[in-house]
Coordinates of C-alpha atoms in Angstrom, one line a residue:
M1 CA -11.9 2.1 7.0
A2 CA -9.0 4.3 7.1
E3 CA -8.3 6.3 3.8
R4 CA -4.3 5.8 2.8
T5 CA -2.4 8.2 4.7
D6 CA 1.1 9.7 3.2
V7 CA 4.1 8.0 5.2
V8 CA 7.3 11.0 6.2
F9 CA 9.7 10.7 7.3
V10 CA 10.5 13.1 10.1
D11 CA 13.5 12.2 11.1
G12 CA 16.9 10.1 11.6
V13 CA 19.9 9.0 13.5
R14 CA 22.3 6.7 13.9
T15 CA 26.1 6.3 16.0
P16 CA 29.2 6.6 14.7
F17 CA 30.6 3.9 13.1
G18 CA 33.1 1.9 14.7
R19 CA 35.2 -0.9 12.4
A20 CA 34.1 -4.7 13.6
G21 CA 36.8 -7.0 16.0
E22 CA 38.6 -6.3 19.6
K23 CA 40.6 -3.2 18.0
G24 CA 37.2 -2.1 17.1
Q25 CA 35.8 1.4 18.7
Y26 CA 33.0 -0.8 20.2
W27 CA 34.1 -3.9 20.8
N28 CA 33.1 -3.6 24.8
T29 CA 29.6 -2.2 23.8
R30 CA 26.9 -4.7 23.3
A31 CA 24.3 -4.1 20.1
D32 CA 21.7 -3.1 22.0
D33 CA 23.3 -0.8 24.1
L34 CA 23.3 0.9 20.5
V35 CA 21.1 0.1 19.0
V36 CA 19.6 2.1 22.7
K37 CA 21.0 4.5 22.2
A38 CA 20.4 5.5 18.7
I39 CA 16.7 5.7 19.5
I40 CA 16.8 7.7 22.4
G41 CA 18.8 10.5 20.8
L42 CA 16.2 10.3 18.9
L43 CA 13.2 10.7 21.2
E44 CA 15.6 13.9 22.7
R45 CA 15.6 15.6 19.3
N46 CA 11.9 15.4 18.9
P47 CA 10.7 16.7 22.8
N48 CA 7.4 17.2 20.7
V49 CA 6.4 13.9 20.0
P50 CA 5.0 11.8 23.2
K51 CA 6.1 8.6 24.0
D52 CA 3.5 6.8 24.3
R53 CA 2.1 7.7 20.8
I54 CA 4.2 5.8 19.4
D55 CA 2.4 2.8 17.6
D56 CA 5.1 0.4 16.7
V57 CA 9.3 -0.1 16.6
A58 CA 10.5 -2.4 14.3
I59 CA 15.1 -2.7 14.3
A60 CA 16.7 -4.6 12.2
A61 CA 19.3 -7.1 12.8
T62 CA 21.0 -10.0 9.6
T63 CA 22.2 -12.2 13.2
Q64 CA 19.6 -12.6 15.9
Q65 CA 21.1 -14.3 18.3
G66 CA 23.0 -12.6 22.0
D67 CA 22.5 -9.0 22.3
Q68 CA 21.4 -8.6 18.9
G69 CA 18.1 -10.8 19.6
L70 CA 15.0 -11.3 21.8
T71 CA 12.4 -9.8 20.1
L72 CA 15.0 -6.2 19.6
G73 CA 12.2 -3.3 18.7
R74 CA 10.8 -4.5 22.1
T75 CA 13.6 -5.4 24.3
A76 CA 15.1 -1.4 22.7
A77 CA 12.7 -0.1 23.0
L78 CA 12.1 -0.6 26.4
L79 CA 15.6 0.3 27.9
A80 CA 15.3 2.8 25.8
G81 CA 12.7 4.5 28.4
L82 CA 9.9 4.0 26.1
P83 CA 6.2 3.1 27.6
K84 CA 5.5 -0.3 28.8
S85 CA 2.4 -0.2 26.3
V86 CA 4.5 0.1 23.3
P87 CA 4.9 -2.4 21.3
G88 CA 7.9 -3.6 19.1
F89 CA 9.4 -6.5 17.5
A90 CA 12.4 -7.2 15.1
I91 CA 13.2 -7.7 10.8
D92 CA 16.1 -9.4 8.6
R93 CA 16.2 -8.8 5.1
M94 CA 20.4 -9.4 6.1
C95 CA 21.6 -6.0 4.8
A96 CA 18.0 -4.2 3.5
G97 CA 16.9 -5.2 7.8
A98 CA 17.0 -1.4 8.8
M99 CA 15.6 -0.6 5.0
T100 CA 12.5 -3.2 5.6
S101 CA 11.7 -1.9 9.3
V102 CA 10.9 1.2 7.2
T103 CA 9.0 0.1 4.2
T104 CA 6.8 -2.5 6.9
L105 CA 6.0 0.8 9.6
G106 CA 5.7 3.6 7.1
S107 CA 3.0 0.3 4.9
G108 CA 0.9 0.7 8.6
I109 CA 1.4 4.5 8.9
A110 CA -0.1 4.3 5.4
F111 CA -3.5 2.1 6.0
G112 CA -4.2 4.2 8.8
A113 CA -3.0 1.4 12.1
Y114 CA 0.3 3.6 13.0
D115 CA 0.0 7.2 13.1
L116 CA 3.7 7.1 14.4
A117 CA 6.7 4.9 14.3
I118 CA 10.1 4.1 15.3
A119 CA 12.1 2.1 12.6
G120 CA 16.4 0.9 12.0
G121 CA 18.3 -1.1 12.7
V122 CA 21.7 -1.8 14.4
E123 CA 24.8 -4.3 13.9
H124 CA 27.5 -5.5 15.8
M125 CA 29.5 -7.3 13.5
G126 CA 32.2 -8.4 15.2
R127 CA 30.9 -10.4 17.8
H128 CA 28.5 -11.8 15.4
P129 CA 29.9 -12.1 12.3
M130 CA 27.2 -11.8 9.2
G131 CA 26.0 -15.9 9.2
F132 CA 28.0 -17.1 12.4
G133 CA 25.9 -19.8 14.0
A134 CA 23.5 -19.6 10.8
D135 CA 22.9 -23.1 9.2
P136 CA 21.5 -23.0 5.4
N137 CA 20.0 -26.5 4.7
P138 CA 21.9 -28.6 2.6
R139 CA 19.9 -29.1 -0.3
F140 CA 20.8 -25.8 -1.4
L141 CA 23.6 -26.6 -2.6
S142 CA 22.3 -30.5 -3.6
E143 CA 19.7 -29.3 -5.8
R144 CA 21.4 -26.2 -6.7
L145 CA 19.5 -23.4 -5.7
V146 CA 22.3 -21.8 -5.7
G147 CA 25.7 -22.3 -5.9
E148 CA 28.5 -22.5 -3.5
D149 CA 29.3 -18.8 -4.4
A150 CA 25.7 -17.6 -3.3
L151 CA 26.4 -17.2 0.0
N152 CA 29.5 -15.7 0.5
M153 CA 29.8 -12.2 -1.1
G154 CA 32.3 -11.2 -2.3
S155 CA 32.6 -14.1 -4.3
T156 CA 29.3 -12.7 -6.1
A157 CA 30.6 -9.3 -6.1
E158 CA 33.5 -10.7 -8.2
R159 CA 31.1 -12.8 -10.3
I160 CA 29.0 -9.3 -11.5
H161 CA 32.9 -8.4 -12.9
D162 CA 32.8 -11.4 -14.4
R163 CA 29.6 -10.7 -16.9
F164 CA 30.2 -7.4 -17.4
P165 CA 33.9 -7.0 -18.4
A166 CA 33.3 -3.2 -18.5
L167 CA 32.7 -2.9 -15.6
T168 CA 37.1 -3.1 -14.2
K169 CA 38.7 -3.1 -11.1
E170 CA 40.5 0.1 -12.2
R171 CA 36.6 1.8 -12.5
S172 CA 36.1 -0.2 -8.7
D173 CA 39.0 0.7 -7.2
R174 CA 38.4 4.4 -8.8
F175 CA 35.5 4.4 -7.6
A176 CA 36.1 4.0 -3.9
M177 CA 38.9 6.5 -3.3
R178 CA 36.1 9.1 -4.3
S179 CA 33.9 7.8 -1.6
Q180 CA 36.5 8.0 0.7
Q181 CA 37.3 11.9 -0.5
K182 CA 33.6 12.9 -0.3
T183 CA 33.3 11.4 2.4
A184 CA 36.0 13.3 3.7
A185 CA 34.8 16.1 2.3
A186 CA 31.7 15.7 3.8
Y187 CA 33.5 15.6 7.7
E188 CA 35.6 18.7 6.6
N189 CA 32.2 20.8 5.8
G190 CA 30.2 19.1 8.9
K191 CA 27.6 17.4 7.0
L192 CA 27.5 14.1 8.2
Q193 CA 27.7 15.4 12.3
P194 CA 24.6 16.8 12.7
D195 CA 22.9 13.3 12.5
L196 CA 25.2 11.4 14.9
I197 CA 24.3 10.5 18.1
P198 CA 27.6 9.8 20.0
V199 CA 28.6 6.4 22.2
A200 CA 30.4 6.6 25.3
I201 CA 32.3 3.3 24.8
R202 CA 35.1 1.2 27.9
S203 CA 38.5 0.0 26.7
E204 CA 41.5 -0.7 28.4
S205 CA 43.1 2.7 28.6
G206 CA 38.8 4.3 29.9
W207 CA 36.3 5.6 29.5
G208 CA 35.4 7.2 26.3
L209 CA 33.2 8.8 23.2
A210 CA 33.1 8.1 19.7
T211 CA 31.6 10.8 17.4
R212 CA 33.1 10.0 14.7
D213 CA 33.1 6.6 12.5
E214 CA 36.2 4.9 12.3
G215 CA 36.6 3.4 9.6
M216 CA 37.3 6.1 6.8
R217 CA 40.9 6.2 5.6
P218 CA 40.8 9.7 3.0
E219 CA 44.7 9.3 2.3
T220 CA 43.3 5.5 -0.4
N221 CA 45.4 6.8 -3.9
M222 CA 45.0 4.0 -6.8
E223 CA 48.7 3.9 -6.4
S224 CA 47.1 1.8 -3.3
L225 CA 44.5 0.6 -4.3
A226 CA 46.2 -1.2 -6.8
T227 CA 48.6 -3.7 -4.0
L228 CA 45.8 -4.9 -2.1
R229 CA 45.1 -8.5 -2.4
T230 CA 42.2 -9.7 -3.7
P231 CA 40.9 -12.8 -0.7
F232 CA 37.7 -14.1 -2.7
R233 CA 39.6 -15.6 -5.4
P234 CA 43.6 -14.7 -7.1
H235 CA 44.5 -12.4 -9.4
G236 CA 40.7 -10.8 -8.9
R237 CA 39.5 -8.0 -9.0
V238 CA 37.3 -7.4 -5.4
S239 CA 39.9 -5.9 -2.6
A240 CA 39.2 -4.7 1.1
G241 CA 39.6 -1.4 -0.8
N242 CA 36.3 -1.3 -2.8
S243 CA 34.4 -3.0 -0.3
S244 CA 32.3 -2.2 2.4
P245 CA 34.5 -3.2 5.6
L246 CA 32.7 -5.1 8.9
T247 CA 30.9 -2.8 10.8
D248 CA 29.4 -2.1 13.8
G249 CA 26.1 0.7 14.6
A250 CA 23.0 1.3 15.0
T251 CA 19.9 3.7 13.2
A252 CA 16.7 4.8 14.3
S253 CA 14.3 6.3 12.6
L254 CA 11.1 8.1 13.0
L255 CA 8.1 8.0 10.8
A256 CA 4.7 9.8 10.8
S257 CA 1.2 10.3 8.8
S258 CA 0.5 13.4 7.5
D259 CA -2.2 13.5 11.0
A260 CA 0.5 12.7 13.2
V261 CA 3.0 15.3 11.0
K262 CA -0.3 18.4 11.3
E263 CA -1.2 17.0 15.6
F264 CA 2.6 17.1 16.6
G265 CA 3.5 20.1 15.0
L266 CA 7.3 17.9 13.3
T267 CA 9.0 18.9 9.8
P268 CA 8.5 16.6 7.2
K269 CA 12.4 15.3 6.0
M270 CA 10.8 13.4 3.0
R271 CA 7.5 11.9 1.4
M272 CA 7.8 8.0 1.3
V273 CA 6.0 7.9 -3.3
S274 CA 6.7 3.8 -3.6
F275 CA 9.2 1.9 -2.5
A276 CA 10.0 -2.1 -4.7
F277 CA 11.9 -5.1 -2.9
A278 CA 12.8 -7.7 -6.0
G279 CA 15.0 -10.8 -5.8
V280 CA 17.7 -11.6 -8.2
E281 CA 19.9 -14.9 -9.3
P282 CA 21.7 -15.1 -5.6
E283 CA 25.3 -15.6 -7.6
I284 CA 25.0 -12.3 -8.4
M285 CA 23.5 -10.6 -5.0
G286 CA 24.2 -7.2 -6.3
L287 CA 22.5 -6.4 -9.1
G288 CA 19.6 -6.6 -6.8
P289 CA 18.7 -3.1 -6.5
V290 CA 19.1 -2.5 -10.6
P291 CA 15.5 -4.8 -10.7
S292 CA 14.1 -3.3 -7.3
T293 CA 14.6 -0.1 -8.8
E294 CA 12.4 -0.3 -11.9
K295 CA 9.8 -1.9 -10.3
A296 CA 9.8 1.3 -7.3
L297 CA 10.0 3.5 -10.3
R298 CA 6.8 1.5 -12.9
K299 CA 4.7 1.9 -9.1
A300 CA 5.1 5.2 -8.8
G301 CA 4.7 6.9 -12.4
L302 CA 8.0 8.0 -12.6
S303 CA 11.3 7.2 -14.8
I304 CA 14.8 7.4 -13.6
D305 CA 15.1 11.1 -15.9
D306 CA 12.8 12.3 -13.0
I307 CA 15.4 10.9 -10.0
G308 CA 17.8 14.2 -8.9
L309 CA 19.5 12.4 -5.8
F310 CA 20.7 8.7 -5.1
E311 CA 22.1 7.1 -2.2
L312 CA 23.6 4.0 -3.4
N313 CA 25.3 2.0 -0.8
E314 CA 28.4 0.7 -1.4
A315 CA 29.1 -3.0 0.0
F316 CA 31.0 -3.3 -3.0
A317 CA 32.1 -0.7 -6.2
I318 CA 31.7 -3.4 -8.5
Q319 CA 27.8 -3.3 -6.9
V320 CA 27.3 0.8 -7.2
L321 CA 28.8 0.6 -11.2
S322 CA 26.9 -2.3 -12.2
F323 CA 23.3 0.2 -11.4
L324 CA 24.9 2.8 -12.9
D325 CA 26.5 1.3 -16.1
H326 CA 22.5 -0.6 -16.7
F327 CA 20.7 2.9 -16.4
G328 CA 22.7 5.2 -17.7
I329 CA 24.3 6.9 -15.2
D330 CA 28.1 8.2 -15.2
D331 CA 31.1 6.6 -12.6
D332 CA 30.7 10.5 -11.2
D333 CA 27.3 12.3 -11.9
P334 CA 27.5 14.3 -8.8
R335 CA 23.5 12.7 -7.8
V336 CA 25.0 9.7 -6.4
N337 CA 26.4 9.1 -3.1
R338 CA 27.6 12.4 -2.7
W339 CA 29.2 11.8 0.5
G340 CA 30.3 8.9 -0.7
G341 CA 29.5 5.9 1.4
A342 CA 29.9 2.9 2.5
I343 CA 33.5 1.9 1.5
A344 CA 34.5 5.1 3.6
I345 CA 31.6 5.3 6.3
G346 CA 31.3 0.7 6.4
H347 CA 28.2 -1.0 6.3
P348 CA 27.3 -1.9 9.4
L349 CA 24.5 -4.9 7.6
A350 CA 20.8 -4.6 9.0
A351 CA 21.6 -0.5 10.0
S352 CA 22.5 0.6 7.0
G353 CA 19.1 1.4 5.0
V354 CA 18.6 4.2 7.4
R355 CA 21.9 5.7 6.7
L356 CA 20.8 6.4 3.3
M357 CA 17.8 8.1 4.4
I358 CA 19.5 10.8 7.0
Q359 CA 21.6 11.4 4.1
L360 CA 19.2 11.6 1.7
A361 CA 17.2 13.9 3.6
R362 CA 20.0 16.2 4.5
Q363 CA 20.8 16.9 0.6
F364 CA 17.0 17.3 0.3
E365 CA 17.5 20.2 2.5
E366 CA 20.0 21.4 0.4
H367 CA 18.4 20.7 -2.9
P368 CA 15.1 22.3 -3.3
E369 CA 14.9 21.9 -7.5
V370 CA 15.5 17.9 -6.8
R371 CA 12.0 16.5 -5.9
Y372 CA 13.1 12.8 -6.1
G373 CA 15.3 11.0 -5.1
V374 CA 16.5 6.8 -4.8
T375 CA 17.6 4.6 -2.0
A376 CA 18.7 1.5 -2.8
M377 CA 21.1 -1.5 -2.0
C378 CA 22.0 -5.6 -3.1
V379 CA 20.8 -7.9 -0.8
G380 CA 21.9 -10.9 0.6
L381 CA 21.1 -14.5 -1.2
G382 CA 19.8 -12.6 -4.2
Q383 CA 17.6 -9.5 -3.5
G384 CA 17.4 -5.6 -4.3
G385 CA 15.6 -3.3 -2.3
T386 CA 15.0 0.7 -3.5
V387 CA 12.7 3.2 -1.8
I388 CA 11.7 6.1 -3.8
W389 CA 11.3 9.6 -1.4
E390 CA 9.9 13.7 -2.3
N391 CA 11.3 16.3 -1.4
P392 CA 9.1 19.1 0.9
H393 CA 11.5 21.7 -0.4
F394 CA 11.2 21.4 -3.7
D395 CA 11.4 24.3 -5.5
K396 CA 10.1 24.8 -8.9
R397 CA 11.5 27.6 -9.9
A398 CA 15.0 26.6 -8.5
A399 CA 14.8 23.0 -11.0
R400 CA 13.4 25.6 -13.5
K401 CA 16.4 27.8 -12.6
A402 CA 19.3 24.0 -12.3

């Protein structure tokens, strides 16, 4: 049996994220074509990797039907030009789909079954709204396994506000405004563009090219946020302004063993340290990253103070704030979502986990004083997922100066 080997995040790319629906840039683009474009872009950026040495392809989607169905990892691999000898499969863990693609294939690398693998996710929420066509077992409600609110993500966010009165709407709105501002600044400084793969798009006016995330609203301010209606509850606290928008997009990442890194002359961007998933009450699914992060830290032998960078998925501002309050981290802590998050960029459900990793990897390059970082997210039906990563650029001297 092979000894456990390091799991290395070599590279990650994504399409620009688009607004879901008829007015969105991807309305006339197939979901599988989005992830195929991401995979092709990933392979073009890594020409040292022989296509026939890819051991597996895992692609996640939350609504696995139509152009997001048919064992997506396999079909996407074939469409992206990988040899027919390369297998693939599909994964569903709702919002943590791509994250689970990475941890599943990473586990295979650590075990010695894989040397190279591609992990990612796609969601075309315009074509496939969350839960569309699903038939939840009536026993969920009749036997009170979950409350009626558990299947409505916005209602679960309102419940977190109920549970923690200190987490006010004003705090959520301010966090959302800062997310928009940070993402706009990141674009202005060219931080996000290097990992975007342009996508040809078709509309009534003809062909074009998607090169930017479509949902950003840098003009957002506290006054405008205060006027937005709260659709999940009269006089509630969760609005479209402090939530992630419905989004279309795809991500893809290249994972490798330490042996493959040497064999093909690859440059590691991150090393996987540990990961964990955890369950919570489905009615407050946004609290999921708290126990999953505690679990991942425990498995890694680390504490929250060891983490120098956080990429937390902003499904709702309240979900991130509950995480920060639990761990005693300030709302404006510079370690958290330095380039903004899903409130501005978008959250194409099963694709988002790898977006978090892409941004963390880039920040590791800029921050050699940071040794460990976290990617974490809440998951529908009451789950959380966390991956802890180590910075290969870590410099003890830089850390002492910091």
